[in-house]
mmCIF file of C-alpha atoms in Angstrom:
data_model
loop_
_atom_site.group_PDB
_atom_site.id
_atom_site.type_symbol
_atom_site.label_atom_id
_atom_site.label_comp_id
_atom_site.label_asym_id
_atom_site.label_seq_id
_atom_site.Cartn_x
_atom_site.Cartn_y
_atom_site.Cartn_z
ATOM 1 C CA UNK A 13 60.804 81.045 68.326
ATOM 2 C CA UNK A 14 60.066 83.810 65.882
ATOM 3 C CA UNK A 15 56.086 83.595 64.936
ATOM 4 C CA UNK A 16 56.234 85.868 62.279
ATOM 5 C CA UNK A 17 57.429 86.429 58.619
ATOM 6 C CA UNK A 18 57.588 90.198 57.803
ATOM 7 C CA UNK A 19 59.085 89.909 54.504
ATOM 8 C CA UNK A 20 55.200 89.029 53.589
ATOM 9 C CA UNK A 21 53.291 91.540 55.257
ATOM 10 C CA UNK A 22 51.474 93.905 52.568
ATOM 11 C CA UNK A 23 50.671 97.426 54.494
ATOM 12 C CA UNK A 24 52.682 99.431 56.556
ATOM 13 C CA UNK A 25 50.878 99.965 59.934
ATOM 14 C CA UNK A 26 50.580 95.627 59.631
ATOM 15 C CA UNK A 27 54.400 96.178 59.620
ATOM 16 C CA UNK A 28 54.620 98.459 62.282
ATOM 17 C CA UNK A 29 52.649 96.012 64.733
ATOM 18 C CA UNK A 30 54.520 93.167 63.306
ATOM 19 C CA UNK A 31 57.823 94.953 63.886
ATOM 20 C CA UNK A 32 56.180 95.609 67.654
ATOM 21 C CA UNK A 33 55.048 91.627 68.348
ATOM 22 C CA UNK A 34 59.033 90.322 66.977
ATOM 23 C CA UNK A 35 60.289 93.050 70.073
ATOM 24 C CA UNK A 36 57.578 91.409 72.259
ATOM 25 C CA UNK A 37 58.241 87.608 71.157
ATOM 26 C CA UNK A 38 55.139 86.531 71.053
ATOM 27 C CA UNK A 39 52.594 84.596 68.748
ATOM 28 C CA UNK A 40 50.001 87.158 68.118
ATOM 29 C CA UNK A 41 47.467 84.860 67.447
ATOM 30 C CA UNK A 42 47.521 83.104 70.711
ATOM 31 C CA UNK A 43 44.939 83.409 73.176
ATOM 32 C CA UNK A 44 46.871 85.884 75.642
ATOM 33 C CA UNK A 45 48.069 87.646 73.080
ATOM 34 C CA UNK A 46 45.320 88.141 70.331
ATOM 35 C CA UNK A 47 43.657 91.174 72.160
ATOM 36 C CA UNK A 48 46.857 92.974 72.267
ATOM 37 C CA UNK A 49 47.493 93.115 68.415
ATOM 38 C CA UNK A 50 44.480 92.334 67.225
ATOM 39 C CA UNK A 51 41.513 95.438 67.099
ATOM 40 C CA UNK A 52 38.822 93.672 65.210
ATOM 41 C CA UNK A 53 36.041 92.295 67.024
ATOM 42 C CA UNK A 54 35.557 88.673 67.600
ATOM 43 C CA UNK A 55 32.224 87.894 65.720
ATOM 44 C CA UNK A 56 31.956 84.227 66.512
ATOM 45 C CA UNK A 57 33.680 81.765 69.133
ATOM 46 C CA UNK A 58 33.910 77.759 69.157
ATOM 47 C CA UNK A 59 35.806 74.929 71.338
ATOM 48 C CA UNK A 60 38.556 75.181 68.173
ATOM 49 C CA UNK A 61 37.913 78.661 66.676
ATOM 50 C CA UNK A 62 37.711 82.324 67.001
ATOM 51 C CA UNK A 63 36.368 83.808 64.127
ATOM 52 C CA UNK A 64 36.829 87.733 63.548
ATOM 53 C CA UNK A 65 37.220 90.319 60.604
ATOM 54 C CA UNK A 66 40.825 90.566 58.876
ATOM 55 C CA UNK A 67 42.378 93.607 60.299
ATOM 56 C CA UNK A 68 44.316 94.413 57.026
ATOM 57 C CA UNK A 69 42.382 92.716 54.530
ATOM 58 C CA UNK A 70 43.219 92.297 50.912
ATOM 59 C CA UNK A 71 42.274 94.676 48.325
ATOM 60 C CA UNK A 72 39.082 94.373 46.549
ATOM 61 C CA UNK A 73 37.112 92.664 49.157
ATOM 62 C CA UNK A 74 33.868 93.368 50.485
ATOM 63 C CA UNK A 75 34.845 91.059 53.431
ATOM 64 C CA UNK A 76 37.558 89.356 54.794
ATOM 65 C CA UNK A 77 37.331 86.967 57.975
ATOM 66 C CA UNK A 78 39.764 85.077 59.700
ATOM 67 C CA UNK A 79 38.985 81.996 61.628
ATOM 68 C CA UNK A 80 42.019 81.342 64.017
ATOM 69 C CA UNK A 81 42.536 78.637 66.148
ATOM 70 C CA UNK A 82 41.822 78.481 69.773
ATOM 71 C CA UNK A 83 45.919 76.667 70.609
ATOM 72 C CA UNK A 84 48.942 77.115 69.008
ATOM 73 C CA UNK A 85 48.587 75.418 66.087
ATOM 74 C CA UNK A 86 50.631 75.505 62.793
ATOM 75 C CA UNK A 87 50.038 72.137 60.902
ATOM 76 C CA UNK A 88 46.242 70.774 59.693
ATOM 77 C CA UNK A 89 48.115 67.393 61.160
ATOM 78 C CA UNK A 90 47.834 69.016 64.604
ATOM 79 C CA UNK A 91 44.214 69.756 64.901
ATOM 80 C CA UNK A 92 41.367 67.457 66.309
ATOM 81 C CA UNK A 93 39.578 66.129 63.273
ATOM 82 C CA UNK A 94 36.291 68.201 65.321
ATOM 83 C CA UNK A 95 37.757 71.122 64.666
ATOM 84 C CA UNK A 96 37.205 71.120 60.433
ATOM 85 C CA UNK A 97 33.537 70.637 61.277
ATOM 86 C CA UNK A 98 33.356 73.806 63.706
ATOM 87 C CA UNK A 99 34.941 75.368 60.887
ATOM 88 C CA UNK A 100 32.506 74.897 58.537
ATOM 89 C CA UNK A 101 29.879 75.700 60.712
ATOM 90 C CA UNK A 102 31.239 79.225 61.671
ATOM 91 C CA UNK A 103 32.042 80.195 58.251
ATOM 92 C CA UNK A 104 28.269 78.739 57.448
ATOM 93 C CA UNK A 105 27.168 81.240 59.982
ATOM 94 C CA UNK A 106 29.346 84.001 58.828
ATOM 95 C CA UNK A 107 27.879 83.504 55.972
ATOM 96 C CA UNK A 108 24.514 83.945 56.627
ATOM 97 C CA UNK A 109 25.064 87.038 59.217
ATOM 98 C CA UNK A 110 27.276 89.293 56.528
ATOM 99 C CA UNK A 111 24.946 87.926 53.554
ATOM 100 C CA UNK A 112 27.831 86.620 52.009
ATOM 101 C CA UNK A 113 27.038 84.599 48.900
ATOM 102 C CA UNK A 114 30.277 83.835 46.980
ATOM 103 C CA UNK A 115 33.237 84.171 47.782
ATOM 104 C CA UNK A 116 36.320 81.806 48.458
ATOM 105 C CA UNK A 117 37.935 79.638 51.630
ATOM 106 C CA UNK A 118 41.719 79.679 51.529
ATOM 107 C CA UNK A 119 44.508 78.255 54.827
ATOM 108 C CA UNK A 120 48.099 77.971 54.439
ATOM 109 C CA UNK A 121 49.567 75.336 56.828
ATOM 110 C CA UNK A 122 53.448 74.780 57.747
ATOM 111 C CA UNK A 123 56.147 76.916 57.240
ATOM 112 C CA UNK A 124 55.137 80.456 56.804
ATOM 113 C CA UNK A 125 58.035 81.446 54.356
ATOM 114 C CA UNK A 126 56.847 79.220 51.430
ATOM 115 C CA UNK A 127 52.861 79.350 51.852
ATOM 116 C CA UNK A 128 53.742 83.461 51.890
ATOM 117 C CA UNK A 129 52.232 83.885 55.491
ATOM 118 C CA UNK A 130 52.229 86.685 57.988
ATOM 119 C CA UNK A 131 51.806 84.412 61.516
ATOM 120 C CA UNK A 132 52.795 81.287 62.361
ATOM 121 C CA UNK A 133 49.411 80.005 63.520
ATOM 122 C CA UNK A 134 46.873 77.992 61.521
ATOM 123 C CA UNK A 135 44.162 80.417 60.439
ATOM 124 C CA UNK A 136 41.622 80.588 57.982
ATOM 125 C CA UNK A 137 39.991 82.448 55.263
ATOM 126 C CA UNK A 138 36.768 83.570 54.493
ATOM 127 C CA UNK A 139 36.687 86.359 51.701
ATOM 128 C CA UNK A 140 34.375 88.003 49.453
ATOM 129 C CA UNK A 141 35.270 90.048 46.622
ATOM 130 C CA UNK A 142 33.940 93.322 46.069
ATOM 131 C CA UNK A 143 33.500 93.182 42.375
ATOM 132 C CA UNK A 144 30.385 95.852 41.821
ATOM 133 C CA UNK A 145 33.458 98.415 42.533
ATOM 134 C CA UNK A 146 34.177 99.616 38.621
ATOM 135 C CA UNK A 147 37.454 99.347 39.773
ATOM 136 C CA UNK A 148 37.907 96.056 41.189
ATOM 137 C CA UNK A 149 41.358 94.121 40.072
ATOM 138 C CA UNK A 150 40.587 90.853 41.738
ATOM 139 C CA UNK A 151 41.508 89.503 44.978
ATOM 140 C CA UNK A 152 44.899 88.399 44.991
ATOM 141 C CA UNK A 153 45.797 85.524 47.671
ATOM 142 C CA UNK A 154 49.467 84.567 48.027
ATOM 143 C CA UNK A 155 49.922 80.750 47.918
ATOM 144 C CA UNK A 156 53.535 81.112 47.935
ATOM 145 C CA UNK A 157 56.556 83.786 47.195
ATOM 146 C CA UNK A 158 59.135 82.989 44.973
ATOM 147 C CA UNK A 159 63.332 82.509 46.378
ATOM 148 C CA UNK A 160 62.125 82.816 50.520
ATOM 149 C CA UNK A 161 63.831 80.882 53.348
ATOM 150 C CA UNK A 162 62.123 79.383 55.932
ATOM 151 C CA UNK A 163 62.581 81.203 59.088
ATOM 152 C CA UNK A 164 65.003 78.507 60.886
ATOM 153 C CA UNK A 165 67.097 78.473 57.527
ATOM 154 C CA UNK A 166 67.938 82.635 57.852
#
């Protein structure tokens, strides 16, 4: 099974690693696997979740978290209703310990191609923008891409 959708990755070294896990044919976001792709530290860890810092996160934030789940999971249909409470609670945490206090909670669920996600793993997250950058554009999360195939249609 392929776990990944590179068509949607948005930085090159995410590509290279990407282009590294499809060789390997693994889900990066599992367990055994995490450690190997991932280099951010794990901040937080419950029964359902790991929670840990984006390791390409989208322009103009000030921080971007990911909360992924503990098992292979890929629909919001597959998770212990337990699990959205831990959620919560770690991201109310996170909150507190990176004085976060606005930002936005986003998850894509299902198939990766449409919802214009990276891994095939339910995974949330927690961002806040960096607007006091003169600069800053807005922080741009893909909901979906336009004229993709799902994975098992290609």
């Amino acid at each position: 099974m392929n776990f990944l959708f590179l068509e949607n990755a948005r930085v090159e070294e995410q590509k290279g690693v990407m282009h590294q896990i499809l060789k390997d044919g693994v889900c990066p976001f599992c367990a055994d696997h995490l450690e190997t792709y991932h280099k951010k530290p794990i901040h937080a860890e419950g029964k359902y979740w790991i929670l840990t810092e984006n390791q390409w996160p989208y322009d103009d934030t000030k921080n971007h978290l990911l909360a992924i789940t503990k098992e292979h999971v890929e629909s919001l249909s597959d998770l212990d209703p337990q699990a959205g409470a831990e959620l919560f609670d770690l991201f109310r945490k996170a909150m507190k310990e990176f004085s976060i206090d606005g930002g936005t909670l986003a998850m894509r669920f299902g198939t990766i191609a449409r919802p214009a996600s990276t891994v095939r793993h339910l995974h949330a997250h927690l961002i806040e923008p960096d607007s006091s950058k003169p600069d800053h554009k807005g922080v741009k999360f893909a909901v979906s891409k336009p004229s993709q195939k799902s994975p098992e249609a290609a």
